[in-house]
Amino acid sequence: MSNPVLNERVMKDAPTTWAPPEPTNQHFPPVNDGPITPLSGSPKVMTVNGTISATAVLFVLLLVSATVGWMQTETVEVDGQEFVSGIPALAWVGMIVGVGLTFLLMFKPHLAKFVAPVYAIAEGFFIGAISKAYESWYDGIVVQAIGATVAVFMVMLVLYRTNIIKVTNRFRKIVVTATIGVMLFYGVTFIISLFAGADSISFLSSPSLLGIAFSVFVAGLAAMNLALDFDFIERGAQQGLDKNFEWYAAFGLLVTLIWLYLELLRLLAKLRER
């Protein structure tokens, strides 16, 4: 297994659209000694550049939707300072829709071309509303979180491309096991908070050393998932997966970056409280 979204099951089950020809016993020299590529007119395959393009489209949709979510989140003025009066109901709908679509694509990755844009729009509205709420409480925190997310992304990309971080089977198992554990923990704490109240698990939002350490751990885990995303994209292109999987890979990368951004936002808020 790897990233819970970009996992090994999907890699194994995904159809490939071409394969290099088998070597023959012919004695005449080949016409071209260059790399073997799909023949002209053959089905299109997943490429790194295609995945980058799909990711760019999803990010544009995310940013546009986040802008709308930011603008739709109302504020009230208290002592000369504006505070968010409440998160719009549509933002929570967007979050729920986003989670549902994530589970859908985990089992139906071939639908990513159609579902991923809807996910970007739904989550974008939620991200915009939440970001405005944090910004009203901690001035400038959104810019800091965006900058930190971009910085972490670039560092992880460099570490992956230079082989400083190598995605081995053991690395995948450790990261995905920890990721699933955090997801289950968040799910359990959410259920507990519904019945016992948000204060029943206060360390999640507390600026205590334990709360900060937990946020650092989760943000680091999200960063490690970026390496798994890069690995999936690279191997998918090498194996010649169907071109539709560019959207699935872009979707998985977007999921990780949204998670990383939210965790960094939470971490920065705790540090501001210290």
Coordinates of C-alpha atoms in Angstrom, one line a residue:
M1 CA 0.0 0.0 0.0
S2 CA 0.9 3.6 -0.4
N3 CA -1.1 6.8 -0.1
P4 CA -4.6 5.7 1.0
V5 CA -5.9 7.3 -2.1
L6 CA -3.0 6.5 -4.5
N7 CA -2.6 2.9 -3.3
E8 CA -1.0 -0.2 -4.6
R9 CA -4.3 -1.9 -5.3
V10 CA -5.2 0.8 -7.8
M11 CA -1.8 0.5 -9.4
K12 CA -2.2 -3.2 -9.8
D13 CA -5.7 -3.1 -11.1
A14 CA -5.3 -0.1 -13.4
P15 CA -5.4 -1.0 -17.1
T16 CA -2.3 -0.3 -19.1
T17 CA -2.8 0.9 -22.7
W18 CA 0.5 -0.3 -24.2
A19 CA 3.6 -2.3 -23.5
P20 CA 7.0 -2.3 -25.2
P21 CA 7.3 -5.1 -27.8
E22 CA 9.0 -8.3 -26.8
P23 CA 12.6 -8.8 -28.2
T24 CA 12.8 -11.1 -31.2
N25 CA 15.6 -13.2 -32.7
Q26 CA 15.9 -11.1 -35.9
H27 CA 19.5 -10.5 -36.9
F28 CA 19.1 -7.2 -38.8
P29 CA 19.9 -4.1 -36.8
P30 CA 17.1 -2.0 -35.5
V31 CA 16.1 1.1 -37.4
N32 CA 16.2 3.3 -34.3
D33 CA 18.2 2.8 -31.1
G34 CA 16.2 5.4 -29.2
P35 CA 13.7 4.6 -26.4
I36 CA 10.7 2.5 -27.3
T37 CA 7.5 4.5 -27.1
P38 CA 3.8 3.9 -28.0
L39 CA 3.1 3.8 -31.7
S40 CA 1.3 6.7 -33.3
G41 CA -2.4 6.3 -33.1
S42 CA -2.2 3.9 -30.1
P43 CA -4.2 4.6 -26.9
K44 CA -2.8 7.5 -24.9
V45 CA -1.0 6.8 -21.7
M46 CA -0.4 8.6 -18.4
T47 CA 2.5 11.0 -18.4
V48 CA 4.1 13.2 -15.7
N49 CA 3.4 16.4 -17.7
G50 CA -0.2 15.3 -18.2
T51 CA -0.6 14.8 -14.5
I52 CA 0.9 18.3 -13.9
S53 CA -1.7 19.8 -16.2
A54 CA -4.6 18.0 -14.5
T55 CA -3.3 19.1 -11.1
A56 CA -3.1 22.7 -12.4
V57 CA -6.8 22.5 -13.5
L58 CA -7.9 21.2 -10.1
F59 CA -5.9 23.9 -8.3
V60 CA -7.5 26.6 -10.4
L61 CA -11.0 25.2 -9.5
L62 CA -10.0 24.9 -5.8
L63 CA -8.7 28.5 -5.7
V64 CA -11.8 29.9 -7.4
S65 CA -14.1 28.0 -5.1
A66 CA -12.1 29.0 -2.0
T67 CA -12.4 32.6 -3.0
V68 CA -16.1 32.3 -3.2
G69 CA -16.2 30.5 0.2
W70 CA -14.1 33.2 1.7
M71 CA -16.4 35.9 0.4
Q72 CA -19.5 34.1 1.5
T73 CA -18.3 33.8 5.1
E74 CA -19.8 36.7 7.0
T75 CA -18.1 38.6 9.7
V76 CA -19.2 40.8 12.6
E77 CA -17.2 43.7 14.1
V78 CA -16.3 43.5 17.8
D79 CA -14.2 46.3 19.4
G80 CA -13.1 47.5 16.0
Q81 CA -12.0 44.0 14.8
E82 CA -13.9 41.7 12.5
F83 CA -14.7 38.1 13.5
V84 CA -16.4 35.3 11.5
S85 CA -20.0 35.0 12.8
G86 CA -20.3 31.4 11.7
I87 CA -19.2 29.0 9.0
P88 CA -21.7 28.8 6.2
A89 CA -23.8 25.6 6.0
L90 CA -22.7 25.1 2.4
A91 CA -19.1 24.9 3.6
W92 CA -19.9 21.9 5.8
V93 CA -21.8 20.4 2.9
G94 CA -18.7 20.8 0.8
M95 CA -16.6 19.1 3.4
I96 CA -19.0 16.1 3.6
V97 CA -19.2 15.9 -0.2
G98 CA -15.5 16.0 -0.5
V99 CA -15.0 13.1 2.0
G100 CA -17.7 11.1 0.2
L101 CA -16.1 11.6 -3.2
T102 CA -12.7 10.6 -1.8
F103 CA -14.1 7.2 -0.7
L104 CA -15.8 6.9 -4.1
L105 CA -12.6 7.4 -6.1
M106 CA -10.7 5.0 -3.8
F107 CA -12.9 2.2 -5.4
K108 CA -13.8 3.8 -8.7
P109 CA -10.6 5.6 -9.9
H110 CA -11.6 5.6 -13.5
L111 CA -14.2 8.2 -12.6
A112 CA -11.5 10.7 -11.5
K113 CA -11.7 12.8 -14.6
F114 CA -15.3 13.7 -13.8
V115 CA -15.3 13.5 -10.0
A116 CA -12.0 15.2 -9.2
P117 CA -13.2 18.7 -10.4
V118 CA -16.3 18.4 -8.3
Y119 CA -14.1 17.5 -5.3
A120 CA -11.9 20.5 -5.9
I121 CA -14.9 22.8 -6.0
A122 CA -16.6 21.3 -2.9
E123 CA -13.4 21.3 -0.8
G124 CA -12.4 24.7 -2.1
F125 CA -15.5 26.3 -0.7
F126 CA -14.9 24.7 2.7
I127 CA -11.2 25.7 2.7
G128 CA -12.1 29.3 1.9
A129 CA -14.6 29.5 4.7
I130 CA -12.3 27.9 7.3
S131 CA -9.3 30.0 6.2
K132 CA -11.3 33.2 6.7
A133 CA -12.3 32.0 10.2
Y134 CA -8.6 31.4 11.1
E135 CA -7.6 34.7 9.5
S136 CA -10.2 36.6 11.7
W137 CA -8.7 35.1 14.8
Y138 CA -5.0 35.2 13.8
D139 CA -4.1 38.0 11.4
G140 CA -1.8 36.9 8.6
I141 CA -2.0 33.2 9.4
V142 CA -3.4 32.1 6.1
V143 CA -0.5 33.6 4.1
Q144 CA 1.9 31.8 6.5
A145 CA 0.1 28.5 6.1
I146 CA 0.1 28.8 2.3
G147 CA 3.8 29.7 2.3
A148 CA 4.6 26.8 4.6
T149 CA 2.6 24.4 2.4
V150 CA 4.4 25.5 -0.7
A151 CA 7.8 25.3 1.1
V152 CA 7.1 21.7 2.3
F153 CA 5.9 20.7 -1.1
M154 CA 9.1 22.0 -2.8
V155 CA 11.4 20.5 -0.1
M156 CA 9.7 17.1 -0.4
L157 CA 9.9 17.2 -4.2
V158 CA 13.7 18.0 -4.1
L159 CA 14.3 15.2 -1.5
Y160 CA 12.4 12.8 -3.7
R161 CA 14.0 13.7 -6.9
T162 CA 17.5 13.6 -5.4
N163 CA 16.8 10.1 -3.8
I164 CA 17.4 11.4 -0.3
I165 CA 13.9 10.1 0.4
K166 CA 13.5 6.7 -1.2
V167 CA 10.0 5.2 -1.4
T168 CA 10.5 1.6 -0.5
N169 CA 7.9 -1.0 0.4
R170 CA 8.8 -0.6 4.0
F171 CA 8.5 3.2 3.7
R172 CA 5.0 2.8 2.1
K173 CA 3.8 0.5 4.8
I174 CA 4.9 2.7 7.7
V175 CA 3.5 5.9 6.2
V176 CA 0.2 4.4 5.2
T177 CA -0.3 2.6 8.5
A178 CA 0.3 5.8 10.4
T179 CA -2.0 7.7 8.0
I180 CA -4.8 5.2 8.5
G181 CA -4.2 5.4 12.2
V182 CA -4.6 9.2 12.3
M183 CA -7.7 9.0 10.1
L184 CA -9.3 6.5 12.5
F185 CA -8.3 8.6 15.5
Y186 CA -9.8 11.7 13.9
G187 CA -13.0 9.7 13.2
V188 CA -13.2 8.4 16.8
T189 CA -12.6 11.9 18.3
F190 CA -15.2 13.4 16.0
I191 CA -17.8 10.9 17.2
I192 CA -16.8 11.4 20.9
S193 CA -17.1 15.2 20.5
L194 CA -20.6 14.9 19.1
F195 CA -21.8 13.2 22.3
A196 CA -19.4 14.6 25.0
G197 CA -18.7 18.0 23.5
A198 CA -15.7 19.5 21.8
D199 CA -13.9 20.1 25.1
S200 CA -13.8 16.4 25.8
I201 CA -10.7 16.1 23.6
S202 CA -9.2 19.5 24.2
F203 CA -5.6 18.6 23.4
L204 CA -6.4 18.5 19.6
S205 CA -6.8 22.3 19.7
S206 CA -4.8 23.1 22.8
P207 CA -1.6 25.0 22.5
S208 CA 0.0 22.6 25.0
L209 CA 3.2 20.9 24.3
L210 CA 1.3 17.7 23.6
G211 CA -1.1 19.4 21.3
I212 CA 1.7 21.1 19.4
A213 CA 3.7 17.8 19.2
F214 CA 0.7 16.0 17.8
S215 CA 0.2 18.7 15.1
V216 CA 3.9 18.5 14.2
F217 CA 3.6 14.7 13.8
V218 CA 0.5 14.9 11.6
A219 CA 1.9 17.6 9.4
G220 CA 5.1 15.6 9.0
L221 CA 3.0 12.6 8.1
A222 CA 1.1 14.6 5.5
A223 CA 4.5 15.7 4.1
M224 CA 5.6 12.0 3.9
N225 CA 2.5 11.3 1.9
L226 CA 3.7 13.7 -0.7
A227 CA 6.6 11.3 -1.4
L228 CA 4.1 8.5 -2.0
D229 CA 2.2 10.7 -4.4
F230 CA 5.3 11.5 -6.4
D231 CA 6.2 7.8 -6.5
F232 CA 2.7 6.9 -7.7
I233 CA 2.8 9.5 -10.5
E234 CA 6.3 8.4 -11.6
R235 CA 5.5 4.7 -11.6
G236 CA 2.2 5.2 -13.3
A237 CA 3.8 7.0 -16.1
Q238 CA 6.5 4.3 -16.4
Q239 CA 4.0 1.5 -16.4
G240 CA 1.9 3.1 -19.1
L241 CA -1.4 3.4 -17.2
D242 CA -4.4 4.7 -19.0
K243 CA -4.3 8.5 -19.5
N244 CA -7.4 8.9 -17.3
F245 CA -5.2 8.1 -14.3
E246 CA -3.6 11.5 -14.7
W247 CA -6.7 12.9 -13.1
Y248 CA -6.7 10.3 -10.4
A249 CA -3.0 11.0 -9.5
A250 CA -3.8 14.8 -9.6
F251 CA -6.7 14.1 -7.3
G252 CA -4.6 12.2 -4.8
L253 CA -2.0 14.9 -4.8
L254 CA -4.6 17.6 -4.1
V255 CA -6.0 15.5 -1.2
T256 CA -2.6 15.4 0.4
L257 CA -1.9 19.1 -0.1
I258 CA -5.3 20.1 1.4
W259 CA -4.6 17.9 4.4
L260 CA -1.1 19.4 4.8
Y261 CA -2.5 22.9 4.6
L262 CA -5.1 22.4 7.2
E263 CA -2.7 20.7 9.6
L264 CA -0.2 23.6 9.2
L265 CA -3.0 26.1 9.8
R266 CA -3.9 24.3 13.0
L267 CA -0.2 24.1 14.0
L268 CA 0.4 27.8 13.4
A269 CA -2.7 28.7 15.4
K270 CA -1.4 26.7 18.4
L271 CA 2.0 28.4 18.1
R272 CA 0.2 31.8 18.1
E273 CA -1.5 30.9 21.4
R274 CA 1.8 30.1 23.1

